[in-house]
mmCIF file of C-alpha atoms in Angstrom:
data_model
loop_
_atom_site.group_PDB
_atom_site.id
_atom_site.type_symbol
_atom_site.label_atom_id
_atom_site.label_comp_id
_atom_site.label_asym_id
_atom_site.label_seq_id
_atom_site.Cartn_x
_atom_site.Cartn_y
_atom_site.Cartn_z
ATOM 1 C CA MET D 696 298.203 168.075 106.057
ATOM 2 C CA ARG D 697 300.861 168.255 103.369
ATOM 3 C CA LYS D 698 301.290 171.718 101.869
ATOM 4 C CA PRO D 699 300.214 172.075 98.227
ATOM 5 C CA GLY D 700 303.056 171.902 95.762
ATOM 6 C CA ILE D 701 305.460 170.147 98.126
ATOM 7 C CA LEU D 702 306.334 166.626 97.060
ATOM 8 C CA PRO D 703 306.893 163.855 99.596
ATOM 9 C CA CYS D 704 310.568 163.156 100.189
ATOM 10 C CA SER D 705 310.391 159.696 98.607
ATOM 11 C CA THR D 706 308.730 161.107 95.477
ATOM 12 C CA SER D 707 311.372 163.822 95.166
ATOM 13 C CA ARG D 708 314.178 161.287 95.486
ATOM 14 C CA GLY D 709 312.561 159.137 92.819
ATOM 15 C CA ARG D 710 312.294 162.049 90.396
ATOM 16 C CA PHE D 711 315.862 163.157 91.060
ATOM 17 C CA ALA D 712 317.050 159.589 90.407
ATOM 18 C CA THR D 713 315.157 159.560 87.095
ATOM 19 C CA ILE D 714 316.699 162.880 86.043
ATOM 20 C CA ARG D 715 320.158 161.683 87.074
ATOM 21 C CA ARG D 716 319.867 158.501 85.012
ATOM 22 C CA ALA D 717 318.707 160.487 81.978
ATOM 23 C CA CYS D 718 321.670 162.864 82.266
ATOM 24 C CA GLU D 719 324.100 159.964 82.618
ATOM 25 C CA ARG D 720 322.693 158.290 79.501
ATOM 26 C CA LEU D 721 323.066 161.528 77.520
ATOM 27 C CA LEU D 722 326.646 161.898 78.723
ATOM 28 C CA VAL D 723 327.502 158.341 77.720
ATOM 29 C CA ALA D 724 325.925 158.848 74.295
ATOM 30 C CA ALA D 725 327.891 162.060 73.726
ATOM 31 C CA LEU D 726 331.264 160.547 74.588
ATOM 32 C CA PRO D 727 333.331 158.299 72.304
ATOM 33 C CA ASN D 728 332.612 154.600 72.788
ATOM 34 C CA LEU D 729 335.414 153.252 74.978
ATOM 35 C CA CYS D 730 335.931 149.781 76.400
ATOM 36 C CA LEU D 731 334.743 149.731 80.009
ATOM 37 C CA LEU D 732 337.683 147.557 81.039
ATOM 38 C CA CYS D 733 340.742 148.990 79.276
ATOM 39 C CA GLY D 734 339.561 152.369 77.995
ATOM 40 C CA ASN D 735 340.542 151.756 74.378
ATOM 41 C CA SER D 736 338.218 152.597 71.512
ATOM 42 C CA SER D 737 335.583 149.936 70.976
ATOM 43 C CA ARG D 738 332.358 149.503 69.050
ATOM 44 C CA ASN D 739 330.972 147.550 72.004
ATOM 45 C CA LEU D 740 330.963 147.973 75.768
ATOM 46 C CA ILE D 741 333.972 145.656 75.942
ATOM 47 C CA CYS D 742 336.627 145.519 73.243
ATOM 48 C CA GLU D 743 337.521 142.292 71.478
ATOM 49 C CA ALA D 744 340.851 141.934 73.299
ATOM 50 C CA CYS D 745 339.255 142.224 76.751
ATOM 51 C CA ASP D 746 336.407 139.990 75.683
ATOM 52 C CA ILE D 747 338.874 137.230 74.852
ATOM 53 C CA ALA D 748 341.062 137.866 77.893
ATOM 54 C CA TYR D 749 338.427 137.987 80.623
ATOM 55 C CA TRP D 750 335.243 136.232 79.531
ATOM 56 C CA ASN D 751 336.590 132.937 78.236
ATOM 57 C CA GLU D 752 338.371 131.756 81.366
ATOM 58 C CA SER D 753 337.800 128.069 82.041
ATOM 59 C CA ARG D 754 337.069 127.756 85.758
ATOM 60 C CA LEU D 755 335.942 124.692 87.674
ATOM 61 C CA ARG D 756 333.148 125.661 90.049
ATOM 62 C CA CYS D 757 330.876 124.035 92.568
ATOM 63 C CA LEU D 758 327.772 123.020 90.674
ATOM 64 C CA GLN D 759 325.509 124.185 93.478
ATOM 65 C CA CYS D 760 327.008 127.538 94.592
ATOM 66 C CA ALA D 761 329.530 128.324 91.781
ATOM 67 C CA LEU D 762 332.404 128.765 94.237
ATOM 68 C CA PRO D 763 335.711 128.395 92.334
ATOM 69 C CA LEU D 764 337.359 125.055 93.060
ATOM 70 C CA ALA D 765 340.969 123.910 93.030
ATOM 71 C CA ALA D 766 342.457 122.959 89.676
ATOM 72 C CA ASP D 767 343.127 119.404 90.834
ATOM 73 C CA ARG D 768 339.363 118.807 90.842
ATOM 74 C CA ALA D 769 339.286 119.032 87.055
ATOM 75 C CA GLY D 770 337.742 116.239 85.022
ATOM 76 C CA GLN D 771 334.441 115.668 83.347
ATOM 77 C CA GLY D 772 332.981 113.735 86.249
ATOM 78 C CA ALA D 773 333.844 116.444 88.759
ATOM 79 C CA ARG D 774 332.717 119.176 86.375
ATOM 80 C CA LEU D 775 329.264 117.638 86.113
ATOM 81 C CA GLY D 776 328.698 116.723 89.700
ATOM 82 C CA TYR D 777 331.261 118.077 92.147
ATOM 83 C CA ARG D 778 330.140 120.242 95.054
ATOM 84 C CA CYS D 779 332.288 122.244 97.437
ATOM 85 C CA GLU D 780 332.737 121.024 100.992
ATOM 86 C CA ARG D 781 330.220 123.509 102.378
ATOM 87 C CA CYS D 782 327.481 122.470 99.941
ATOM 88 C CA ARG D 783 328.161 118.807 100.620
ATOM 89 C CA ALA D 784 328.030 119.306 104.384
ATOM 90 C CA ALA D 785 324.995 121.607 104.412
ATOM 91 C CA PRO D 786 323.275 121.753 101.008
ATOM 92 C CA PRO D 787 321.671 125.155 100.366
ATOM 93 C CA PRO D 788 318.011 125.318 99.303
ATOM 94 C CA PHE D 789 318.875 126.304 95.719
ATOM 95 C CA ASP D 790 319.773 123.534 93.278
ATOM 96 C CA ALA D 791 322.462 125.073 91.070
ATOM 97 C CA THR D 792 324.283 128.320 90.313
ATOM 98 C CA LEU D 793 325.716 129.735 87.103
ATOM 99 C CA ALA D 794 328.269 132.573 87.305
ATOM 100 C CA LEU D 795 329.934 134.280 84.358
ATOM 101 C CA GLY D 796 333.173 135.006 86.199
ATOM 102 C CA ASP D 797 334.857 135.940 89.446
ATOM 103 C CA TYR D 798 334.217 139.216 91.232
ATOM 104 C CA ARG D 799 337.734 140.587 90.960
ATOM 105 C CA PRO D 800 339.551 143.197 88.841
ATOM 106 C CA PRO D 801 338.814 144.167 86.197
ATOM 107 C CA LEU D 802 335.374 142.516 85.911
ATOM 108 C CA ASP D 803 334.283 143.895 89.274
ATOM 109 C CA THR D 804 334.233 147.377 87.739
ATOM 110 C CA LEU D 805 331.385 146.264 85.473
ATOM 111 C CA ALA D 806 329.228 145.307 88.449
ATOM 112 C CA LEU D 807 330.074 148.580 90.186
ATOM 113 C CA ASP D 808 329.242 150.582 87.058
ATOM 114 C CA LEU D 809 325.870 148.853 86.879
ATOM 115 C CA LYS D 810 325.020 149.076 90.570
ATOM 116 C CA PHE D 811 326.232 152.573 91.381
ATOM 117 C CA GLY D 812 326.865 154.228 88.014
ATOM 118 C CA ALA D 813 323.517 153.553 86.321
ATOM 119 C CA ARG D 814 325.196 151.879 83.336
ATOM 120 C CA LEU D 815 322.156 149.786 82.528
ATOM 121 C CA ALA D 816 323.750 148.593 79.288
ATOM 122 C CA VAL D 817 326.031 146.475 81.478
ATOM 123 C CA GLY D 818 322.912 144.703 82.729
ATOM 124 C CA ARG D 819 322.013 143.791 79.166
ATOM 125 C CA LEU D 820 325.574 142.547 78.593
ATOM 126 C CA PHE D 821 325.413 140.350 81.698
ATOM 127 C CA GLY D 822 321.921 139.072 80.894
ATOM 128 C CA GLU D 823 322.650 138.093 77.317
ATOM 129 C CA ARG D 824 325.915 136.378 78.285
ATOM 130 C CA LEU D 825 324.183 134.456 81.056
ATOM 131 C CA ALA D 826 321.565 133.243 78.587
ATOM 132 C CA ARG D 827 324.240 131.984 76.195
ATOM 133 C CA ALA D 828 326.156 130.290 78.990
ATOM 134 C CA ALA D 829 323.023 128.641 80.384
ATOM 135 C CA ALA D 830 322.482 126.721 77.159
ATOM 136 C CA ASP D 831 325.854 124.972 77.578
ATOM 137 C CA LEU D 832 325.424 123.752 81.150
ATOM 138 C CA PRO D 833 324.334 120.267 82.239
ATOM 139 C CA PHE D 834 321.392 121.757 84.135
ATOM 140 C CA GLY D 835 320.596 124.139 81.288
ATOM 141 C CA SER D 836 318.467 121.489 79.611
ATOM 142 C CA ALA D 837 315.948 121.812 82.455
ATOM 143 C CA ARG D 838 314.088 124.800 81.043
ATOM 144 C CA VAL D 839 313.481 127.693 83.410
ATOM 145 C CA ASP D 840 309.769 128.463 83.696
ATOM 146 C CA LEU D 841 310.035 131.918 85.260
ATOM 147 C CA VAL D 842 312.866 134.406 85.870
ATOM 148 C CA LEU D 843 312.855 136.412 89.109
ATOM 149 C CA PRO D 844 315.292 139.202 90.031
ATOM 150 C CA VAL D 845 316.534 139.545 93.597
ATOM 151 C CA PRO D 846 314.363 142.385 94.955
ATOM 152 C CA LEU D 847 315.575 145.644 96.463
ATOM 153 C CA ALA D 848 314.039 147.318 99.486
ATOM 154 C CA ARG D 849 311.639 150.080 98.462
ATOM 155 C CA ARG D 850 313.850 152.790 99.969
ATOM 156 C CA ARG D 851 316.905 151.675 98.019
ATOM 157 C CA LEU D 852 314.887 151.271 94.841
ATOM 158 C CA ILE D 853 313.646 154.858 95.140
ATOM 159 C CA GLU D 854 317.117 156.212 95.920
ATOM 160 C CA ARG D 855 318.841 154.322 93.116
ATOM 161 C CA GLY D 856 316.001 154.538 90.639
ATOM 162 C CA TYR D 857 316.389 150.989 89.359
ATOM 163 C CA ASN D 858 317.120 147.419 90.458
ATOM 164 C CA GLN D 859 320.397 146.185 88.995
ATOM 165 C CA ALA D 860 319.200 142.566 89.229
ATOM 166 C CA TRP D 861 316.169 143.423 87.075
ATOM 167 C CA ALA D 862 318.466 145.145 84.561
ATOM 168 C CA ILE D 863 320.107 141.727 84.122
ATOM 169 C CA ALA D 864 316.990 139.575 84.434
ATOM 170 C CA ARG D 865 314.976 141.270 81.670
ATOM 171 C CA PRO D 866 317.445 140.698 78.800
ATOM 172 C CA PHE D 867 318.287 137.276 80.242
ATOM 173 C CA ALA D 868 314.654 136.172 80.137
ATOM 174 C CA ARG D 869 314.128 137.751 76.725
ATOM 175 C CA ALA D 870 317.076 135.825 75.283
ATOM 176 C CA LEU D 871 315.728 132.575 76.744
ATOM 177 C CA ALA D 872 312.174 133.391 75.594
ATOM 178 C CA VAL D 873 310.742 132.822 79.082
ATOM 179 C CA PRO D 874 308.656 135.172 81.247
ATOM 180 C CA ALA D 875 310.169 137.371 83.946
ATOM 181 C CA ASP D 876 308.417 139.009 86.885
ATOM 182 C CA ALA D 877 309.919 141.812 88.982
ATOM 183 C CA ARG D 878 306.975 141.871 91.408
ATOM 184 C CA ARG D 879 306.633 138.227 92.363
ATOM 185 C CA LEU D 880 309.270 138.642 95.088
ATOM 186 C CA ALA D 881 309.488 141.618 97.440
ATOM 187 C CA ARG D 882 311.871 142.637 100.184
ATOM 188 C CA SER D 883 309.503 143.153 103.096
ATOM 189 C CA VAL D 884 312.227 144.195 105.554
ATOM 190 C CA ASP D 885 314.744 146.964 104.865
ATOM 191 C CA THR D 886 317.805 145.041 106.014
ATOM 192 C CA ALA D 887 321.313 146.286 106.738
ATOM 193 C CA PRO D 888 323.770 146.067 103.808
ATOM 194 C CA GLN D 889 325.142 142.525 103.592
ATOM 195 C CA SER D 890 328.678 143.756 102.824
ATOM 196 C CA ARG D 891 329.111 144.908 106.433
ATOM 197 C CA LEU D 892 328.261 141.543 107.996
ATOM 198 C CA ASP D 893 329.968 138.204 108.541
ATOM 199 C CA LEU D 894 328.479 134.980 107.180
ATOM 200 C CA ALA D 895 326.335 134.134 110.204
ATOM 201 C CA ALA D 896 325.034 137.686 110.435
ATOM 202 C CA ARG D 897 324.272 137.751 106.704
ATOM 203 C CA ARG D 898 322.102 134.674 107.011
ATOM 204 C CA ALA D 899 320.236 136.060 110.012
ATOM 205 C CA ASN D 900 319.870 139.441 108.313
ATOM 206 C CA VAL D 901 317.864 138.087 105.375
ATOM 207 C CA GLU D 902 316.243 134.989 106.870
ATOM 208 C CA HIS D 903 312.755 136.551 107.017
ATOM 209 C CA ALA D 904 313.307 139.575 104.798
ATOM 210 C CA PHE D 905 311.329 138.510 101.718
ATOM 211 C CA ALA D 906 307.727 137.956 100.688
ATOM 212 C CA LEU D 907 306.223 136.042 97.770
ATOM 213 C CA SER D 908 303.035 136.766 95.847
ATOM 214 C CA GLY D 909 301.503 134.426 93.301
ATOM 215 C CA GLN D 910 301.847 130.712 92.643
ATOM 216 C CA VAL D 911 305.177 129.002 91.957
ATOM 217 C CA ARG D 912 304.219 125.393 92.677
ATOM 218 C CA GLY D 913 305.874 122.939 90.306
ATOM 219 C CA LEU D 914 307.951 125.613 88.547
ATOM 220 C CA HIS D 915 311.664 125.761 87.783
ATOM 221 C CA LEU D 916 312.591 129.291 88.856
ATOM 222 C CA GLY D 917 315.658 131.273 87.841
ATOM 223 C CA LEU D 918 316.894 133.762 90.449
ATOM 224 C CA VAL D 919 319.021 136.555 88.966
ATOM 225 C CA ASP D 920 321.502 138.831 90.756
ATOM 226 C CA ASP D 921 324.581 140.865 89.916
ATOM 227 C CA VAL D 922 327.044 139.494 92.487
ATOM 228 C CA MET D 923 326.960 136.415 94.705
ATOM 229 C CA THR D 924 329.137 136.561 97.821
ATOM 230 C CA SER D 925 328.028 134.327 100.692
ATOM 231 C CA GLY D 926 324.856 133.199 98.938
ATOM 232 C CA ALA D 927 322.776 134.096 102.004
ATOM 233 C CA THR D 928 320.305 136.274 100.093
ATOM 234 C CA LEU D 929 319.824 133.717 97.337
ATOM 235 C CA ALA D 930 319.469 130.937 99.912
ATOM 236 C CA ALA D 931 316.768 132.854 101.789
ATOM 237 C CA LEU D 932 314.849 133.441 98.569
ATOM 238 C CA ALA D 933 315.255 129.835 97.434
ATOM 239 C CA ALA D 934 313.991 128.579 100.797
ATOM 240 C CA LEU D 935 310.911 130.786 100.476
ATOM 241 C CA LEU D 936 310.256 129.543 96.938
ATOM 242 C CA LYS D 937 310.762 125.888 97.857
ATOM 243 C CA GLN D 938 308.373 126.263 100.799
ATOM 244 C CA ALA D 939 305.815 127.579 98.304
ATOM 245 C CA GLY D 940 306.221 124.454 96.177
ATOM 246 C CA ALA D 941 308.833 125.427 93.581
ATOM 247 C CA ARG D 942 310.226 122.344 91.874
ATOM 248 C CA ARG D 943 313.716 123.725 91.277
ATOM 249 C CA VAL D 944 315.621 126.971 91.893
ATOM 250 C CA THR D 945 318.675 127.884 89.831
ATOM 251 C CA ASN D 946 320.745 131.010 90.478
ATOM 252 C CA PHE D 947 322.069 133.042 87.559
ATOM 253 C CA VAL D 948 324.618 135.607 88.730
ATOM 254 C CA ALA D 949 326.958 137.810 86.758
ATOM 255 C CA LEU D 950 329.933 137.486 89.113
ATOM 256 C CA ARG D 951 330.905 135.276 92.050
ATOM 257 C CA THR D 952 333.363 136.192 94.777
ATOM 258 C CA PRO D 953 336.299 133.737 94.811
ATOM 259 C CA ARG D 954 335.742 133.197 98.552
ATOM 260 C CA ASP D 955 332.604 133.355 100.694
#
């Protein structure tokens, strides 16, 4: 029997995470507003100079997985329909991917601030930018019916106190005026961190790691995550959703690694 007044370890971690996030928000509010990329004074999270320098890069990407492609593939026809060699040889279960930029300095610091620094305002920045970018894409005309964040394992959610994918998905869905559901997908297996594994191991690690609740038949679903590396997690989720009858699955990720 648990002794009175002693909280379970998981509950204590959750409360400590909540207190930590509150303290970090107070600290951010008390400090001068500085650009997260260059450190200069700014009224916004990112100053105008960095906004122009880093967010408006024209980059040809694979339509299906958003992997950056060589410059010699440029051209309207390629831009609308070209897929990388891997997607052509073995098409993933998701239909398309939108990425705001590459996961490299200095933009990678934004993802790190969101994931490990509890800067949830970065999630809103990513989400709103993804919504604006989605309207300009050839597959953007196919309206998303439901937005789903990539789920965290319960242990990691308790330790961190939030899901960085949900911090992006909520403002993204709000800007698109479509519903979002953080509970439709769940991570049923507490897998090893993907960053420590090679491509084959990543795929095996998440192949049966997720569970779905509720109906998705006939829906166009938008999967949201902060960073896409190999695409193994998104592929596993898309396969689960397609097996359940989803009509289309589009990934919306803040940043994409230049190489798998």
